[in-house]
Structures are given as C-alpha cells and as structure tokens.
Amino acid sequence: MEIITFSAIKGGVGKTTLAFNYGEWLAKNGKHVLFIDLDHQSNLTQTYNIYDNQDTVGNIFLDRGKVKIHEISAYISLIAGDMHLDDIERTIENKTNKNRFCCKVLNLLSNKVE
C-alpha cells in the first residue's frame, strides 16, 4: 500500500483538485484508490456528491463508532470528510502518542485497500 498526501497550510492552492485528478488517473490505470477526506470543508467528499454526516472520518479520530467506506466506482473508494475536523484536531493535539495515532489508523485501513 502506498500513501500519497496532498497538503499545504494555505487554502486555495489546489490540494483537492490535485488529489481528485491524480486519484482518478490512478483508477483509470487499474489502481485501487481510497480517498480519505481530511479537509474540514469536505470538498472532495462533495465532489463525489456525498453529503453523509454520519460515519465520517471524524469517527476514526474520536474512536466513536464505525466509518463508512463509500464505493464510488470499481477502483475508487472514499471516507467522507467531517465538517468538525477543526474541533477534532484540537482534541487530538491533547492525546498522548498523537504522532503514532495516524499510523495506527492507516494500519487498520491497510487491510481494506491495496
């Protein structure tokens, strides 16, 4: 499993557009893609017309309930963004071993994707 991230502190620089286009290109070339929308505006989620407020990526970080993996196509899946990610980020900052937290989450997901 390869992990590719698109990140920048500044908004409006094309992170969502780059992620969307690269993921679509990978899928067209036979690669399985799992998008995890970590933007509090959930723009990537909305690009795929998903407006689900339950079972979002926020559940992973808050350890509450399950997370739904939306099957967009045969090669693209998505974990929907959460509009409360800014608040969730503040909660995570106070956790011990916060640096290992994302690794733990990705390991849990790794058996679901290539």
CSV table of C-alpha atoms in Angstrom, one decimal:
chain,number,residue,atom,x,y,z
A,1,MET,CA,0.0,0.0,0.0
A,2,GLU,CA,1.3,3.4,-1.0
A,3,ILE,CA,0.2,6.5,0.9
A,4,ILE,CA,0.1,9.8,-1.1
A,5,THR,CA,-0.9,13.0,0.6
A,6,PHE,CA,-1.7,16.4,-0.8
A,7,SER,CA,-1.2,19.0,2.0
A,8,ALA,CA,-0.5,22.7,2.4
A,9,ILE,CA,-1.2,25.1,5.2
A,10,LYS,CA,-2.6,27.7,2.8
A,11,GLY,CA,-6.1,27.2,1.3
A,12,GLY,CA,-6.9,27.6,-2.3
A,13,VAL,CA,-3.7,26.1,-3.7
A,14,GLY,CA,-5.3,23.1,-5.5
A,15,LYS,CA,-5.0,20.3,-3.0
A,16,THR,CA,-8.4,18.9,-3.6
A,17,THR,CA,-8.1,19.3,-7.4
A,18,LEU,CA,-4.7,17.5,-7.4
A,19,ALA,CA,-5.9,14.7,-5.2
A,20,PHE,CA,-9.1,14.2,-7.3
A,21,ASN,CA,-7.3,14.2,-10.7
A,22,TYR,CA,-4.4,12.0,-9.5
A,23,GLY,CA,-6.8,9.5,-7.9
A,24,GLU,CA,-9.0,9.4,-11.0
A,25,TRP,CA,-5.9,8.9,-13.2
A,26,LEU,CA,-4.7,6.0,-10.9
A,27,ALA,CA,-8.1,4.4,-11.1
A,28,LYS,CA,-8.2,4.6,-14.9
A,29,ASN,CA,-4.9,2.8,-14.9
A,30,GLY,CA,-6.2,0.0,-12.8
A,31,LYS,CA,-5.1,1.0,-9.3
A,32,HIS,CA,-7.4,0.9,-6.3
A,33,VAL,CA,-7.7,4.3,-4.6
A,34,LEU,CA,-9.0,5.1,-1.1
A,35,PHE,CA,-9.6,8.8,-0.6
A,36,ILE,CA,-9.6,9.9,3.0
A,37,ASP,CA,-11.0,13.5,3.0
A,38,LEU,CA,-9.3,15.3,5.8
A,39,ASP,CA,-10.4,18.8,4.8
A,40,HIS,CA,-12.9,20.4,7.2
A,41,GLN,CA,-14.7,21.8,4.2
A,42,SER,CA,-15.1,18.2,2.8
A,43,ASN,CA,-14.7,19.5,-0.8
A,44,LEU,CA,-13.5,16.1,-2.1
A,45,THR,CA,-16.5,14.4,-0.5
A,46,GLN,CA,-18.9,16.9,-2.1
A,47,THR,CA,-17.2,16.4,-5.5
A,48,TYR,CA,-18.5,12.9,-5.4
A,49,ASN,CA,-22.0,14.1,-4.3
A,50,ILE,CA,-21.7,12.6,-0.8
A,51,TYR,CA,-23.4,14.6,1.9
A,52,ASP,CA,-23.3,12.0,4.7
A,53,ASN,CA,-22.8,13.5,8.1
A,54,GLN,CA,-22.6,10.1,9.9
A,55,ASP,CA,-19.8,7.5,9.8
A,56,THR,CA,-17.3,10.1,8.6
A,57,VAL,CA,-13.5,10.3,9.0
A,58,GLY,CA,-14.2,12.1,12.3
A,59,ASN,CA,-15.2,8.8,13.9
A,60,ILE,CA,-11.7,7.4,13.3
A,61,PHE,CA,-10.1,10.2,15.2
A,62,LEU,CA,-12.7,10.3,18.1
A,63,ASP,CA,-12.8,6.5,18.4
A,64,ARG,CA,-16.6,6.6,18.2
A,65,GLY,CA,-18.4,4.1,16.1
A,66,LYS,CA,-17.8,2.9,12.6
A,67,VAL,CA,-16.7,4.6,9.4
A,68,LYS,CA,-18.4,4.1,6.1
A,69,ILE,CA,-16.2,3.5,3.1
A,70,HIS,CA,-18.2,4.8,0.1
A,71,GLU,CA,-17.7,2.8,-3.1
A,72,ILE,CA,-17.5,5.5,-5.8
A,73,SER,CA,-16.6,3.1,-8.6
A,74,ALA,CA,-14.8,-0.3,-9.1
A,75,TYR,CA,-11.5,1.4,-8.3
A,76,ILE,CA,-12.3,4.4,-6.1
A,77,SER,CA,-13.5,4.4,-2.5
A,78,LEU,CA,-13.9,7.4,-0.2
A,79,ILE,CA,-14.1,8.0,3.5
A,80,ALA,CA,-16.2,11.2,3.8
A,81,GLY,CA,-14.8,14.3,5.4
A,82,ASP,CA,-16.3,15.8,8.6
A,83,MET,CA,-17.2,19.5,9.0
A,84,HIS,CA,-16.0,19.3,12.6
A,85,LEU,CA,-12.4,18.4,11.8
A,86,ASP,CA,-11.0,21.6,13.2
A,87,ASP,CA,-12.5,20.8,16.6
A,88,ILE,CA,-11.4,17.2,16.3
A,89,GLU,CA,-7.8,18.4,15.6
A,90,ARG,CA,-7.8,20.3,18.9
A,91,THR,CA,-8.9,17.1,20.7
A,92,ILE,CA,-6.1,15.1,19.0
A,93,GLU,CA,-3.4,17.6,20.0
A,94,ASN,CA,-4.1,16.8,23.6
A,95,LYS,CA,-3.7,13.0,23.2
A,96,THR,CA,-0.6,11.2,24.3
A,97,ASN,CA,1.2,9.4,21.5
A,98,LYS,CA,-0.5,11.6,18.9
A,99,ASN,CA,2.3,11.0,16.5
A,100,ARG,CA,1.6,7.3,16.4
A,101,PHE,CA,-2.2,7.8,16.1
A,102,CYS,CA,-2.3,8.3,12.3
A,103,CYS,CA,-0.1,5.3,11.8
A,104,LYS,CA,-2.5,3.2,13.9
A,105,VAL,CA,-5.4,4.4,11.8
A,106,LEU,CA,-3.7,3.7,8.5
A,107,ASN,CA,-2.7,0.2,9.6
A,108,LEU,CA,-6.4,-0.5,10.4
A,109,LEU,CA,-7.3,0.6,6.9
A,110,SER,CA,-4.5,-1.1,5.1
A,111,ASN,CA,-6.2,-4.5,5.0
A,112,LYS,CA,-9.1,-2.9,3.1
A,113,VAL,CA,-7.1,-1.5,0.2
A,114,GLU,CA,-4.2,-2.5,-2.0
